[in-house]
PDB file of C-alpha atoms in Angstrom:
ATOM      1  CA  MET A   1      -2.824   0.845  -7.307  1.00 98.00           C
ATOM      2  CA  LYS A   2      -5.510   3.241  -6.316  1.00 97.00           C
ATOM      3  CA  TYR A   3      -5.229   4.683  -2.710  1.00 98.00           C
ATOM      4  CA  ARG A   4      -8.958   3.539  -2.310  1.00 96.00           C
ATOM      5  CA  LEU A   5      -7.983   0.036  -2.551  1.00 98.00           C
ATOM      6  CA  MET A   6      -6.364   0.338   0.875  1.00 98.00           C
ATOM      7  CA  ASP A   7     -10.087   0.669   2.406  1.00 97.00           C
ATOM      8  CA  LEU A   8     -10.442  -2.845   1.257  1.00 97.00           C
ATOM      9  CA  LEU A   9      -7.217  -4.724   1.715  1.00 98.00           C
ATOM     10  CA  ALA A  10      -6.357  -6.759   4.789  1.00 98.00           C
ATOM     11  CA  CYS A  11      -3.400  -9.046   5.399  1.00 97.00           C
ATOM     12  CA  PRO A  12      -3.971 -12.381   3.660  1.00 95.00           C
ATOM     13  CA  TYR A  13      -2.313 -14.188   6.755  1.00 96.00           C
ATOM     14  CA  ASP A  14      -3.885 -12.686   9.817  1.00 97.00           C
ATOM     15  CA  LYS A  15      -6.521 -10.288   8.423  1.00 97.00           C
ATOM     16  CA  HIS A  16      -5.033  -7.256   9.954  1.00 98.00           C
ATOM     17  CA  PHE A  17      -6.547  -4.026   8.897  1.00 98.00           C
ATOM     18  CA  PRO A  18      -5.442  -1.503   7.563  1.00 97.00           C
ATOM     19  CA  LEU A  19      -2.105  -2.390   6.192  1.00 98.00           C
ATOM     20  CA  GLU A  20       0.624   0.196   6.207  1.00 98.00           C
ATOM     21  CA  LEU A  21       1.495   1.658   2.883  1.00 98.00           C
ATOM     22  CA  TYR A  22       4.825   2.971   1.927  1.00 99.00           C
ATOM     23  CA  VAL A  23       4.860   4.774  -1.547  1.00 98.00           C
ATOM     24  CA  VAL A  24       8.046   4.787  -3.471  1.00 99.00           C
ATOM     25  CA  GLU A  25       6.635   6.266  -6.676  1.00 99.00           C
ATOM     26  CA  VAL A  26       3.339   7.631  -7.868  1.00 98.00           C
ATOM     27  CA  ASN A  27       1.746   8.396 -11.179  1.00 98.00           C
ATOM     28  CA  LYS A  28      -0.655  11.182 -11.435  1.00 98.00           C
ATOM     29  CA  TYR A  29      -3.578  10.983 -14.062  1.00 97.00           C
ATOM     30  CA  GLU A  30      -4.608  14.740 -14.226  1.00 95.00           C
ATOM     31  CA  GLU A  31      -7.328  14.138 -16.804  1.00 94.00           C
ATOM     32  CA  ARG A  32      -9.030  11.584 -14.422  1.00 92.00           C
ATOM     33  CA  ASN A  33     -12.298  13.162 -13.186  1.00 88.00           C
ATOM     34  CA  VAL A  34     -14.717  11.066 -11.186  1.00 87.00           C
ATOM     35  CA  SER A  35     -17.656  12.109  -9.217  1.00 84.00           C
ATOM     36  CA  PHE A  36     -18.454  10.325  -5.971  1.00 88.00           C
ATOM     37  CA  ARG A  37     -21.994  10.087  -4.703  1.00 86.00           C
ATOM     38  CA  SER A  38     -20.820  10.707  -1.177  1.00 90.00           C
ATOM     39  CA  LYS A  39     -17.669  11.797   0.346  1.00 92.00           C
ATOM     40  CA  PRO A  40     -15.461  10.365   1.832  1.00 94.00           C
ATOM     41  CA  ALA A  41     -15.565   7.815  -0.694  1.00 95.00           C
ATOM     42  CA  CYS A  42     -13.681   5.445   1.321  1.00 96.00           C
ATOM     43  CA  GLU A  43     -15.686   3.574   4.319  1.00 96.00           C
ATOM     44  CA  LEU A  44     -13.178   2.944   6.965  1.00 97.00           C
ATOM     45  CA  TYR A  45      -9.735   4.067   5.898  1.00 97.00           C
ATOM     46  CA  CYS A  46      -8.357   6.910   3.885  1.00 97.00           C
ATOM     47  CA  ALA A  47      -4.737   6.021   2.638  1.00 98.00           C
ATOM     48  CA  PHE A  48      -4.494   9.267   0.711  1.00 97.00           C
ATOM     49  CA  ARG A  49      -4.409  11.248   3.917  1.00 97.00           C
ATOM     50  CA  GLY A  50      -3.268   8.034   6.307  1.00 96.00           C
ATOM     51  CA  LYS A  51      -6.210   8.537   8.627  1.00 96.00           C
ATOM     52  CA  GLU A  52      -9.198   6.678   9.545  1.00 97.00           C
ATOM     53  CA  VAL A  53     -12.514   7.932   7.844  1.00 97.00           C
ATOM     54  CA  LYS A  54     -14.191   8.659  11.073  1.00 96.00           C
ATOM     55  CA  GLU A  55     -11.450  11.410  11.875  1.00 97.00           C
ATOM     56  CA  PHE A  56     -12.791  13.540   8.833  1.00 95.00           C
ATOM     57  CA  GLY A  57     -16.199  14.142  10.685  1.00 95.00           C
ATOM     58  CA  GLY A  58     -18.036  13.639   7.347  1.00 91.00           C
ATOM     59  CA  LYS A  59     -15.985  16.176   5.617  1.00 93.00           C
ATOM     60  CA  ASP A  60     -14.251  15.527   2.146  1.00 94.00           C
ATOM     61  CA  PRO A  61     -10.694  14.542   2.570  1.00 95.00           C
ATOM     62  CA  GLY A  62      -9.791  15.326  -1.020  1.00 94.00           C
ATOM     63  CA  CYS A  63     -11.463  12.197  -2.860  1.00 95.00           C
ATOM     64  CA  ASP A  64     -11.552  14.180  -6.165  1.00 94.00           C
ATOM     65  CA  GLU A  65      -7.605  14.654  -5.955  1.00 95.00           C
ATOM     66  CA  CYS A  66      -7.096  11.274  -4.605  1.00 96.00           C
ATOM     67  CA  ILE A  67      -8.500   9.223  -7.464  1.00 96.00           C
ATOM     68  CA  LYS A  68      -5.957  10.957  -9.868  1.00 97.00           C
ATOM     69  CA  TYR A  69      -3.100   9.089  -8.350  1.00 98.00           C
ATOM     70  CA  GLU A  70      -1.936   5.549  -8.526  1.00 98.00           C
ATOM     71  CA  VAL A  71       0.990   4.110  -6.468  1.00 99.00           C
ATOM     72  CA  LYS A  72       3.299   2.761  -9.256  1.00 99.00           C
ATOM     73  CA  THR A  73       5.857   1.379  -6.707  1.00 99.00           C
ATOM     74  CA  GLY A  74       5.585   0.742  -3.082  1.00 99.00           C
ATOM     75  CA  VAL A  75       5.148  -1.763  -0.129  1.00 99.00           C
ATOM     76  CA  LEU A  76       2.149  -2.877   1.750  1.00 99.00           C
ATOM     77  CA  TYR A  77       3.220  -4.047   5.236  1.00 99.00           C
ATOM     78  CA  CYS A  78       1.392  -5.917   7.913  1.00 99.00           C
ATOM     79  CA  PRO A  79       2.617  -4.749  11.437  1.00 98.00           C
ATOM     80  CA  THR A  80       1.043  -7.880  13.005  1.00 98.00           C
ATOM     81  CA  CYS A  81       2.893 -10.574  11.014  1.00 98.00           C
ATOM     82  CA  GLN A  82       5.589  -8.424   9.681  1.00 98.00           C
ATOM     83  CA  ARG A  83       4.837  -9.617   6.162  1.00 98.00           C
ATOM     84  CA  TRP A  84       5.470  -7.175   3.175  1.00 99.00           C
ATOM     85  CA  TYR A  85       3.912  -7.172  -0.294  1.00 99.00           C
ATOM     86  CA  PRO A  86       5.375  -5.437  -3.347  1.00 99.00           C
ATOM     87  CA  ILE A  87       3.416  -2.951  -5.490  1.00 99.00           C
ATOM     88  CA  LYS A  88       5.069  -3.138  -8.878  1.00 98.00           C
ATOM     89  CA  ASP A  89       3.792  -1.223 -12.035  1.00 98.00           C
ATOM     90  CA  GLU A  90       0.662  -0.083 -10.113  1.00 98.00           C
ATOM     91  CA  ILE A  91      -0.306  -3.656  -9.127  1.00 98.00           C
ATOM     92  CA  PRO A  92      -0.184  -4.882  -5.542  1.00 98.00           C
ATOM     93  CA  VAL A  93       1.175  -8.388  -5.442  1.00 98.00           C
ATOM     94  CA  LEU A  94      -0.383 -10.263  -2.399  1.00 97.00           C
ATOM     95  CA  LEU A  95       0.737 -13.939  -2.932  1.00 96.00           C
ATOM     96  CA  PRO A  96       1.158 -16.402  -0.338  1.00 95.00           C
ATOM     97  CA  ASP A  97       4.835 -17.038   0.748  1.00 96.00           C
ATOM     98  CA  ASP A  98       5.203 -20.328  -1.147  1.00 96.00           C
ATOM     99  CA  LEU A  99       4.183 -18.674  -4.488  1.00 97.00           C
ATOM    100  CA  ARG A 100       6.681 -15.719  -4.124  1.00 97.00           C
ATOM    101  CA  LYS A 101       9.905 -15.654  -6.012  1.00 97.00           C
ATOM    102  CA  LYS A 102      12.609 -15.073  -3.433  1.00 97.00           C
ATOM    103  CA  ASP A 103      15.306 -13.761  -5.941  1.00 97.00           C
ATOM    104  CA  GLU A 104      12.609 -11.103  -7.438  1.00 98.00           C
ATOM    105  CA  ASP A 105      11.670  -9.958  -3.996  1.00 98.00           C
ATOM    106  CA  LEU A 106      15.078  -9.414  -2.712  1.00 98.00           C
ATOM    107  CA  LYS A 107      15.970  -7.641  -5.897  1.00 98.00           C
ATOM    108  CA  PHE A 108      12.928  -5.283  -5.369  1.00 98.00           C
ATOM    109  CA  LEU A 109      13.869  -4.770  -1.832  1.00 98.00           C
ATOM    110  CA  VAL A 110      17.422  -3.844  -2.868  1.00 98.00           C
ATOM    111  CA  GLN A 111      16.053  -1.296  -5.491  1.00 98.00           C
ATOM    112  CA  ILE A 112      13.900   0.490  -2.977  1.00 98.00           C
ATOM    113  CA  LYS A 113      15.693   0.004   0.182  1.00 98.00           C
ATOM    114  CA  ASP A 114      16.676   3.567   0.922  1.00 98.00           C
ATOM    115  CA  ARG A 115      12.956   4.747   0.327  1.00 98.00           C
ATOM    116  CA  ILE A 116      11.222   2.301   2.890  1.00 98.00           C
ATOM    117  CA  PRO A 117      11.564   1.764   6.574  1.00 98.00           C
ATOM    118  CA  GLU A 118      14.509  -0.391   7.798  1.00 98.00           C
ATOM    119  CA  LYS A 119      11.990  -2.829   9.603  1.00 98.00           C
ATOM    120  CA  ILE A 120      10.699  -4.093   6.237  1.00 98.00           C
ATOM    121  CA  TRP A 121      14.051  -4.589   4.341  1.00 97.00           C
ATOM    122  CA  LEU A 122      15.751  -5.880   7.529  1.00 97.00           C
ATOM    123  CA  GLN A 123      13.223  -8.075   9.360  1.00 97.00           C
ATOM    124  CA  GLY A 124      10.187  -8.322   6.902  1.00 98.00           C
ATOM    125  CA  LYS A 125       8.760 -11.681   5.975  1.00 98.00           C
ATOM    126  CA  PRO A 126       8.934 -13.785   4.083  1.00 98.00           C
ATOM    127  CA  PHE A 127      12.247 -12.607   2.717  1.00 97.00           C
ATOM    128  CA  ASN A 128      14.604  -9.642   3.975  1.00 97.00           C
ATOM    129  CA  LEU A 129      18.027  -8.393   3.188  1.00 97.00           C
ATOM    130  CA  SER A 130      19.496  -9.610   6.307  1.00 94.00           C
ATOM    131  CA  GLU A 131      19.382 -13.073   4.607  1.00 68.00           C
ATOM    132  CA  LYS A 132      21.646 -12.050   1.717  1.00 57.00           C
TER     133      LYS A 132
END
């Protein structure tokens, strides 16, 4: 998942923006070169730097470097409804609760538990490790 996608994603349930991003693993594609017409390339939120775009005062936050990275594994988290969404193999999975597979989600949480905040694996919705 490109960091730039965070400038567009909101919680499917309550529309909270921006979601919190917890990166477990990244891939870097050194050969990727993109020229943006204007910088910052994001409109509202720069997840690469973890700041709102207005905080940069029109200066480039490092867009040419940002575009070289993909979040391979991680979690998107909504602080309003406490729902979490996995990022697996560079793909964010923002499915509604009833379409998620509990066993797969719990297995994913166990694998990354030590690299994400406790609030996600202990209290996150729709599933968390306190249920095990």
